[in-house]
Coordinates of C-alpha atoms in Angstrom, one line a residue:
Chain P
M1 CA 20.4 68.9 45.2
M2 CA 24.0 68.0 45.1
R3 CA 23.3 64.6 46.7
S4 CA 20.7 63.7 44.0
W5 CA 23.3 64.4 41.2
A6 CA 25.7 62.0 43.0
M7 CA 23.1 59.3 42.9
W8 CA 23.0 59.1 39.1
P9 CA 26.4 57.3 38.5
L10 CA 25.4 54.9 41.2
L11 CA 22.1 54.1 39.6
V12 CA 23.7 53.6 36.2
L13 CA 26.3 51.2 37.6
L14 CA 23.5 49.3 39.4
F15 CA 21.3 48.8 36.3
W16 CA 24.0 48.6 33.6
P17 CA 24.0 44.8 33.6
L18 CA 20.2 44.9 32.6
H19 CA 21.0 47.1 29.6
P20 CA 20.2 45.2 26.5
S21 CA 23.4 44.4 24.8
P22 CA 23.6 44.1 21.0
R23 CA 22.6 40.5 20.2
K24 CA 25.1 38.2 18.7
P25 CA 23.6 36.3 15.7
V26 CA 22.5 32.9 16.9
P27 CA 23.6 30.2 14.4
A28 CA 20.7 28.1 13.1
P29 CA 20.7 24.7 14.8
L30 CA 22.3 22.0 12.7
P31 CA 19.8 19.4 11.6
P32 CA 20.3 16.1 13.4
P33 CA 22.9 14.0 11.5
P34 CA 21.7 11.0 9.5
T35 CA 21.6 7.7 11.4
V36 CA 21.5 4.1 10.6
Q37 CA 18.4 3.9 12.9
E38 CA 16.5 6.4 10.9
G39 CA 17.6 4.5 7.8
A40 CA 16.2 1.3 9.1
R41 CA 12.9 3.0 9.8
L42 CA 12.8 4.4 6.3
Y43 CA 13.8 1.1 4.8
H44 CA 10.9 -0.6 6.4
R45 CA 8.5 2.0 4.9
A46 CA 10.0 2.4 1.5
C47 CA 12.2 -0.6 0.5
L48 CA 11.3 -3.7 2.5
S49 CA 8.4 -4.9 0.3
C50 CA 10.5 -5.1 -2.9
H51 CA 14.0 -5.8 -1.5
G52 CA 13.0 -8.1 1.4
P53 CA 13.2 -7.5 5.2
R54 CA 16.9 -8.4 5.2
G55 CA 17.7 -6.8 1.9
N56 CA 18.6 -10.2 0.5
G57 CA 16.1 -10.1 -2.3
E58 CA 13.4 -12.2 -0.5
A59 CA 10.7 -9.8 -1.5
F60 CA 7.2 -9.8 -0.3
V61 CA 5.9 -8.6 -3.6
L62 CA 7.2 -9.0 -7.1
M63 CA 7.4 -6.2 -9.6
P64 CA 4.7 -6.0 -12.3
N65 CA 7.0 -7.9 -14.7
G66 CA 7.1 -10.8 -12.3
Q67 CA 10.7 -10.2 -11.2
A68 CA 12.1 -9.5 -7.8
A69 CA 14.0 -6.4 -7.0
P70 CA 17.8 -6.9 -6.6
R71 CA 19.3 -8.0 -3.3
L72 CA 21.2 -5.3 -1.4
D73 CA 23.4 -7.3 0.9
Q74 CA 26.0 -8.4 -1.6
L75 CA 26.9 -5.1 -3.2
Q76 CA 30.4 -4.9 -4.6
G77 CA 33.0 -2.1 -4.9
T78 CA 31.7 1.4 -5.2
A79 CA 28.2 0.1 -5.3
K80 CA 28.1 -0.1 -1.6
T81 CA 29.6 3.3 -0.8
V82 CA 27.3 5.8 0.8
P83 CA 27.6 8.5 -1.9
H84 CA 26.8 6.0 -4.6
L85 CA 23.9 4.6 -2.7
M86 CA 22.6 8.1 -2.1
Q87 CA 22.8 8.7 -5.8
V88 CA 20.8 5.6 -6.7
I89 CA 18.2 6.1 -3.9
G90 CA 17.7 9.7 -4.8
E91 CA 17.5 9.4 -8.5
G92 CA 16.0 6.0 -8.8
R93 CA 17.0 3.2 -11.1
G94 CA 15.0 0.9 -13.3
L95 CA 11.7 0.4 -11.6
M96 CA 12.9 1.9 -8.4
P97 CA 11.4 5.4 -7.9
A98 CA 13.5 8.6 -7.4
W99 CA 13.0 8.9 -3.6
R100 CA 14.3 12.5 -3.5
T101 CA 10.8 13.6 -4.6
V102 CA 9.5 12.7 -1.2
M103 CA 12.6 12.3 1.1
T104 CA 14.9 14.9 2.4
P105 CA 18.6 14.7 1.6
R106 CA 19.3 13.7 5.2
E107 CA 16.7 10.9 5.0
I108 CA 18.4 9.7 1.9
Q109 CA 21.7 9.7 3.6
S110 CA 20.3 7.7 6.5
L111 CA 18.8 5.2 4.1
A112 CA 22.1 4.9 2.3
L113 CA 23.9 4.3 5.6
Y114 CA 21.5 1.5 6.5
V115 CA 21.8 -0.2 3.1
A116 CA 25.6 0.1 3.3
S117 CA 25.4 -1.5 6.7
L118 CA 23.6 -4.6 5.2
N119 CA 26.9 -5.4 3.5
P120 CA 29.3 -6.8 6.0
A121 CA 32.5 -5.5 4.4
S122 CA 31.1 -2.1 3.5
P123 CA 33.8 0.6 3.8
A124 CA 33.8 2.9 6.7
W125 CA 32.1 6.2 5.9
H126 CA 33.3 9.5 7.4
G127 CA 31.0 11.9 5.7
W128 CA 30.1 13.6 9.0
A129 CA 33.7 13.9 10.3
G130 CA 34.1 17.2 8.5
H131 CA 31.5 19.4 6.9
P132 CA 28.5 17.4 6.0
R133 CA 28.4 18.9 2.5
H134 CA 31.8 17.5 1.7
S135 CA 30.5 14.1 1.0
T136 CA 27.1 14.9 -0.3
P137 CA 26.7 14.0 -4.0
A138 CA 26.3 17.1 -6.1
S139 CA 22.7 16.4 -7.0
F140 CA 21.7 16.8 -3.4
R141 CA 23.4 20.1 -2.6
Chain X
M1 CA -12.3 10.0 -20.3
G2 CA -13.1 7.3 -22.6
T3 CA -15.5 8.2 -25.4
G4 CA -18.4 6.9 -23.3
W5 CA -20.0 10.4 -23.2
T6 CA -22.8 10.2 -25.7
R7 CA -24.5 13.4 -26.9
R8 CA -27.6 12.7 -24.8
E9 CA -25.5 12.2 -21.7
L10 CA -23.5 15.3 -22.5
M11 CA -26.7 17.3 -22.8
R12 CA -28.0 15.8 -19.6
G13 CA -24.8 16.7 -17.8
S14 CA -24.9 20.2 -19.2
A15 CA -28.5 20.7 -18.0
V16 CA -27.5 19.5 -14.6
A17 CA -24.5 21.9 -14.6
L18 CA -26.7 24.8 -15.7
F19 CA -29.3 24.1 -13.1
A20 CA -26.6 23.8 -10.5
G21 CA -25.2 27.1 -11.6
F22 CA -28.4 28.9 -10.9
M23 CA -28.8 27.3 -7.5
G24 CA -26.0 29.0 -5.7
P25 CA -22.3 28.4 -5.0
W26 CA -21.3 25.0 -6.4
G27 CA -24.7 24.3 -7.3
I28 CA -27.2 23.2 -4.9
S29 CA -28.5 23.9 -1.5
R30 CA -28.3 21.4 1.3
R31 CA -31.9 20.4 1.0
A32 CA -31.8 20.1 -2.7
R33 CA -28.7 18.0 -2.4
A34 CA -30.4 15.6 -0.1
A35 CA -33.0 15.1 -2.8
E36 CA -30.5 14.4 -5.5
R37 CA -29.7 11.0 -6.7
F38 CA -26.5 9.8 -8.3
R39 CA -25.4 6.3 -9.1
A40 CA -21.8 5.2 -9.9
V41 CA -20.2 1.8 -10.2
H42 CA -16.8 1.2 -8.9
L43 CA -14.7 -1.3 -10.9
S44 CA -11.1 -2.3 -10.5
D45 CA -8.2 -4.5 -11.4
F46 CA -9.2 -6.1 -14.8
H47 CA -5.6 -7.2 -15.6
W48 CA -6.7 -7.6 -19.2
G49 CA -4.2 -9.8 -21.0
Y50 CA -3.1 -11.9 -18.0
R51 CA -2.4 -15.6 -18.8
G52 CA -2.0 -18.0 -16.0
P53 CA -3.5 -20.0 -13.1
W54 CA -4.9 -17.0 -11.1
N55 CA -7.6 -16.5 -13.6
R56 CA -7.7 -18.6 -16.7
H57 CA -10.2 -16.4 -18.4
P58 CA -9.9 -12.8 -17.1
E59 CA -11.5 -11.4 -20.2
A60 CA -14.6 -13.6 -19.6
S61 CA -14.7 -12.4 -16.0
L62 CA -14.7 -8.7 -17.0
R63 CA -17.3 -9.3 -19.6
A64 CA -19.5 -11.0 -17.0
V65 CA -19.1 -8.1 -14.6
L66 CA -19.9 -5.6 -17.3
E67 CA -23.0 -7.5 -18.2
R68 CA -24.2 -7.2 -14.6
V69 CA -23.5 -3.5 -14.7
R70 CA -25.4 -3.2 -17.9
G71 CA -28.4 -4.8 -16.2
L72 CA -28.5 -2.4 -13.3
S73 CA -31.6 -0.4 -12.7
P74 CA -31.5 2.5 -12.3
R75 CA -28.7 2.7 -14.8
P76 CA -25.4 4.1 -13.4
D77 CA -24.5 7.7 -14.2
L78 CA -20.8 6.9 -14.2
M79 CA -18.3 4.1 -13.9
L80 CA -15.1 4.6 -11.8
V81 CA -12.2 2.4 -12.5
T82 CA -9.4 2.3 -10.0
G83 CA -6.5 1.0 -12.0
D84 CA -4.8 -2.1 -13.4
L85 CA -6.9 -2.1 -16.5
I86 CA -4.3 -4.3 -18.2
Q87 CA -1.7 -6.8 -17.2
A88 CA 1.8 -5.3 -17.4
T89 CA 3.8 -6.1 -20.6
P90 CA 7.1 -4.8 -21.8
E91 CA 5.9 -4.9 -25.4
S92 CA 4.5 -1.5 -26.3
S93 CA 2.4 -2.9 -29.2
Q94 CA 0.8 -5.5 -26.9
R95 CA 0.2 -2.8 -24.3
R96 CA -1.5 -0.6 -26.8
E97 CA -3.7 -3.5 -28.0
R98 CA -4.7 -4.3 -24.4
F99 CA -5.6 -0.7 -23.6
Q100 CA -7.7 -0.4 -26.8
Q101 CA -9.6 -3.6 -26.1
V102 CA -10.4 -2.6 -22.5
K103 CA -11.4 0.9 -23.7
S104 CA -13.7 -0.5 -26.4
L105 CA -15.3 -2.8 -23.9
L106 CA -16.0 0.0 -21.4
D107 CA -17.2 2.3 -24.1
S108 CA -19.7 -0.3 -25.3
L109 CA -21.8 0.2 -22.2
A110 CA -22.4 3.8 -23.2
I111 CA -22.0 4.9 -19.6
P112 CA -19.4 7.7 -19.0
W113 CA -16.3 6.4 -17.2
V114 CA -13.1 7.6 -15.6
A115 CA -10.0 5.7 -14.6
V116 CA -6.8 6.1 -12.7
P117 CA -3.7 4.1 -13.6
G118 CA -2.4 1.1 -11.7
E119 CA 1.2 0.0 -11.6
H120 CA 0.5 -2.5 -14.4
D121 CA -0.9 0.3 -16.6
T122 CA 2.2 2.4 -16.2
F123 CA 4.8 -0.3 -16.3
G124 CA 7.4 0.2 -19.1
D125 CA 6.5 3.8 -20.0
G126 CA 5.6 5.6 -16.8
G127 CA 2.0 5.9 -17.9
A128 CA 2.6 7.6 -21.3
M129 CA 0.3 5.2 -23.1
F130 CA -2.3 5.3 -20.4
E131 CA -2.4 9.1 -20.9
E132 CA -2.6 8.7 -24.7
L133 CA -5.4 6.2 -24.8
I134 CA -7.3 6.4 -21.5
G135 CA -6.8 9.9 -20.1
P136 CA -4.7 12.0 -17.8
R137 CA -3.0 10.4 -14.8
Y138 CA -4.6 12.8 -12.5
Y139 CA -7.6 15.1 -13.0
H140 CA -10.7 16.7 -11.6
R141 CA -14.2 16.0 -13.1
T142 CA -17.6 17.2 -12.0
V143 CA -20.4 14.8 -12.6
G144 CA -23.8 15.9 -11.3
P145 CA -23.3 16.9 -7.7
I146 CA -20.1 15.0 -7.3
H147 CA -16.5 16.2 -7.6
I148 CA -14.3 13.4 -8.7
F149 CA -10.5 13.5 -8.3
G150 CA -8.4 10.9 -9.9
L151 CA -4.8 10.7 -8.6
D152 CA -1.8 8.7 -9.7
N153 CA 0.0 7.0 -6.8
V154 CA 1.8 4.3 -8.7
S155 CA 3.6 5.5 -11.8
R156 CA 6.5 7.1 -10.0
G157 CA 6.7 4.5 -7.2
P158 CA 4.3 4.1 -4.3
L159 CA 4.0 7.9 -3.9
L160 CA 2.4 11.1 -5.1
E161 CA 4.7 13.5 -6.9
P162 CA 4.9 16.9 -5.0
R163 CA 3.6 18.6 -8.2
Q164 CA 0.5 16.5 -8.1
V165 CA -0.1 17.2 -4.4
S166 CA 0.2 21.0 -5.1
W167 CA -2.2 20.7 -7.9
F168 CA -4.7 18.8 -5.7
R169 CA -4.4 21.4 -3.0
R170 CA -5.2 24.2 -5.4
E171 CA -8.2 22.4 -6.9
I172 CA -9.6 21.4 -3.5
Q173 CA -9.2 24.8 -1.9
A174 CA -11.3 26.3 -4.8
L175 CA -14.3 24.2 -3.7
S176 CA -16.8 25.1 -1.1
R177 CA -16.6 23.2 2.2
D178 CA -19.9 21.3 1.6
S179 CA -18.8 19.8 -1.7
I180 CA -19.2 16.1 -2.2
I181 CA -15.8 14.7 -3.2
L182 CA -14.6 11.3 -4.3
V183 CA -10.9 10.6 -4.5
L184 CA -9.8 7.8 -6.7
T185 CA -6.4 6.1 -6.4
H186 CA -5.1 2.7 -7.3
A187 CA -3.2 1.9 -4.1
P188 CA -4.8 2.9 -0.8
L189 CA -3.7 6.3 0.5
F190 CA -3.4 5.0 4.0
S191 CA -0.9 2.3 5.2
L192 CA -3.1 -0.8 4.9
F193 CA -0.1 -3.2 4.7
I194 CA 3.3 -1.9 3.8
P195 CA 5.1 -5.2 3.2
W196 CA 2.8 -5.9 0.3
N197 CA 3.0 -2.3 -1.0
W198 CA -0.6 -1.6 0.0
Y199 CA 0.1 2.0 0.9
T200 CA 1.1 5.4 -0.4
Y201 CA 4.4 6.8 1.0
N202 CA 3.1 10.4 1.3
G203 CA -0.7 9.7 1.3
T204 CA -1.2 11.7 4.5
A205 CA -0.7 14.9 2.5
I206 CA -4.0 14.2 0.7
Y207 CA -5.9 13.4 3.9
H208 CA -4.5 16.6 5.4
I209 CA -5.8 18.7 2.5
M210 CA -9.2 17.0 2.7
R211 CA -9.7 17.6 6.4
P212 CA -12.0 20.6 6.1
Y213 CA -14.4 18.7 3.8
A214 CA -17.0 16.4 5.4
A215 CA -18.7 14.8 2.4
K216 CA -15.8 12.8 1.1
Q217 CA -14.8 9.3 0.3
F218 CA -11.6 7.6 -0.9
L219 CA -11.9 4.8 -3.4
F220 CA -9.0 2.5 -4.3
G221 CA -8.2 -0.8 -5.9
H222 CA -5.0 -2.8 -5.9
I223 CA -5.8 -5.2 -3.0
H224 CA -8.3 -7.4 -4.9
Q225 CA -10.8 -7.7 -2.1
A226 CA -13.4 -5.8 -0.2
C227 CA -12.1 -3.4 2.4
D228 CA -13.9 -0.6 4.2
R229 CA -11.7 1.5 6.5
E230 CA -12.5 4.6 8.4
Y231 CA -9.4 6.7 8.3
E232 CA -9.7 10.5 7.8
G233 CA -13.0 9.7 6.1
M234 CA -14.2 6.5 4.6
N235 CA -11.8 4.5 2.4
R236 CA -13.3 1.7 0.3
S237 CA -11.8 -0.7 -2.1
G238 CA -13.4 -1.9 -5.3
L239 CA -13.7 -5.6 -6.0
P240 CA -11.4 -7.0 -8.7
T241 CA -12.6 -8.6 -11.9
A242 CA -9.4 -10.6 -12.3
W243 CA -8.6 -12.6 -9.2
P244 CA -9.0 -12.3 -5.4
L245 CA -6.0 -11.9 -3.0
P246 CA -5.7 -13.1 0.6
E247 CA -6.1 -10.9 3.6
P248 CA -2.9 -9.2 4.8
G249 CA -1.3 -10.7 7.9
P250 CA 1.4 -13.3 7.9
L251 CA 4.7 -12.0 6.5
V252 CA 4.8 -14.1 3.4
R253 CA 5.2 -13.2 -0.2
L254 CA 1.9 -12.0 -1.7
E255 CA 0.5 -14.8 -3.9
P256 CA -3.0 -15.0 -5.3
W257 CA -5.0 -18.1 -4.9
P258 CA -5.1 -20.4 -7.9
Q259 CA -8.4 -20.2 -9.6
G260 CA -10.6 -23.2 -8.7
A261 CA -12.3 -25.0 -11.5
T262 CA -15.6 -25.2 -9.7
H263 CA -15.7 -21.5 -8.5
P264 CA -14.0 -19.5 -11.2
E265 CA -15.7 -16.2 -10.3
M266 CA -15.3 -16.4 -6.5
G267 CA -14.5 -13.0 -5.0
L268 CA -14.9 -11.1 -8.3
G269 CA -17.4 -8.3 -8.8
F270 CA -18.0 -4.6 -8.3
R271 CA -19.3 -2.0 -6.0
V272 CA -22.3 0.3 -6.5
L273 CA -22.3 3.8 -5.1
D274 CA -25.7 5.3 -4.6
W275 CA -25.8 9.0 -3.5
Q276 CA -29.2 9.4 -2.1
G277 CA -30.7 11.4 0.8
G278 CA -27.4 13.2 1.3
R279 CA -25.3 10.0 1.8
F280 CA -23.8 7.1 0.0
E281 CA -25.1 3.6 0.0
E282 CA -22.5 1.2 -1.3
P283 CA -23.5 -2.4 -1.7
L284 CA -21.1 -4.9 -3.1
V285 CA -22.1 -7.1 -6.0
Y286 CA -20.2 -10.4 -6.3
L287 CA -20.3 -12.7 -9.3
E288 CA -19.7 -15.2 -6.5
P289 CA -19.1 -14.3 -2.9
P290 CA -15.6 -15.1 -1.5
V291 CA -15.0 -17.8 1.1
V292 CA -13.0 -15.5 3.2
Q293 CA -15.1 -12.5 4.0
E294 CA -14.2 -8.8 3.8
V295 CA -10.9 -7.6 5.2
T296 CA -11.2 -6.0 8.6
P297 CA -7.7 -4.6 9.2

C-alpha cells in the first residue's frame, strides 16, 4: 500500500511534459508582401492593352474616343511615387477604372511598384521597411 | 426593354407564363421542355453614328440586317443585342440622338428586344443615358422557357462590379437547376485575347456561379466576328453589323479592315438561336460571308 502511494509523484513527473499547457495565441500569418513580380503579372492582365507592353503608350487598343491611354514610363515628381500610383490605380482616373473594386490593397501595391519601376529614376520606396500600414494611402486602410 | 412589347406579345407572354406556372416549379417538365420552341436573334455591334473607312454606311448595314431578321420564318420571339449600339461620342446631345435612332429602328420590327451596354454606349457618362433610353445595365428577364441575364462588363472598366456579381448570384440561386439560362455580355467573360481587351477581369466569378446549371449559354459581342468557344459552357459571339475585325494573334494594335468597295457587307450579319428539342441550334446568317473564317482560338 505504502509503495503504491510512492509511485504517484513519480508518475506525475513522468507524464507532466504531456500535460497540455495553456496555448499562446498564434499570430495570424502576415500576408506576403507586394512584389514587382506580382505587379508585372497584374499589369499584363489589367493594363497592358491600353498602356502598352512597355508602358510607353504604344497601346494595342485605343479608347472609345480614339485616343491612347497615357504612357507610364515618363512620370514626373510625385506622380511616380508608389503611394500616388496606388491612389490612381485604386480610385481610377479619366477612363481608367477604379481597380480597387476587383483588386486587393496588396495587389494594388504590387502594381504600383511595377509601374514605378518602369520609370528609371523612380525614387526608392521603403514602405515595407516598417509597418506596412505606414505607407498605405488612407483610402486603402 | 425597348417598347417592342406589343399588347399581343405581352398577352402571349403572359399566357406562356401562366401555363408555365401550372406545370410545376419554373414551369415545365423536362419532356414538355423538349417539345418547346423558342427563337431568338443575336445582334451586336451596330456602332450607329460611326463615320470613317471601316464602314462607310453603318446605318445601311444595320438596316439590311434588320430586313433579313424581319423576313425570318418562323418569326423570332426575341432579339438579343450584345452592346455597342452606338459609336462613342463625347457630345451628350449626339449620344441621345444616336440611341433614339437605334431604339426606334429596333422597335420598328415589333419584336421584343433586350440589350446590354458596350463600352461605346457607356463612354462619357458611365452608362447613364443607356439606362435612361435603352434599359438597365444588368437585369433578369424571363421569356418563354428561357431566363435571360444581361450583365454590364464594360462601363466600369473590363470588369464586373462586386455588387453586380452578388446580385447575379442571388438571382441564379433562386432558379431550379434545370433552368435554361442565357447570359449576355458585351465583352467575353473568358480571356479570349487580353492584349485587345477581349476579356473580363473577374469573369470567372460568373462561370463559378453558373457551374451547377447545365442548360446555359454565354453570348457576347465586342470581337466583331464569329467565335464559338467551349469554356464552362458554350460561349458564342454575335456577328457585327458595323465592321469585321481580324482574328487575334500577332501582337499588333487592333485595327479593323478598311471596307472594300466591292464587298461592303463582308463579315456582317447575325446569329439565330433556335431552342428546339431541348437544345439550341444556332446558325449564322451573313450578309456576305467573311474571307477569313470563324475564329478558332
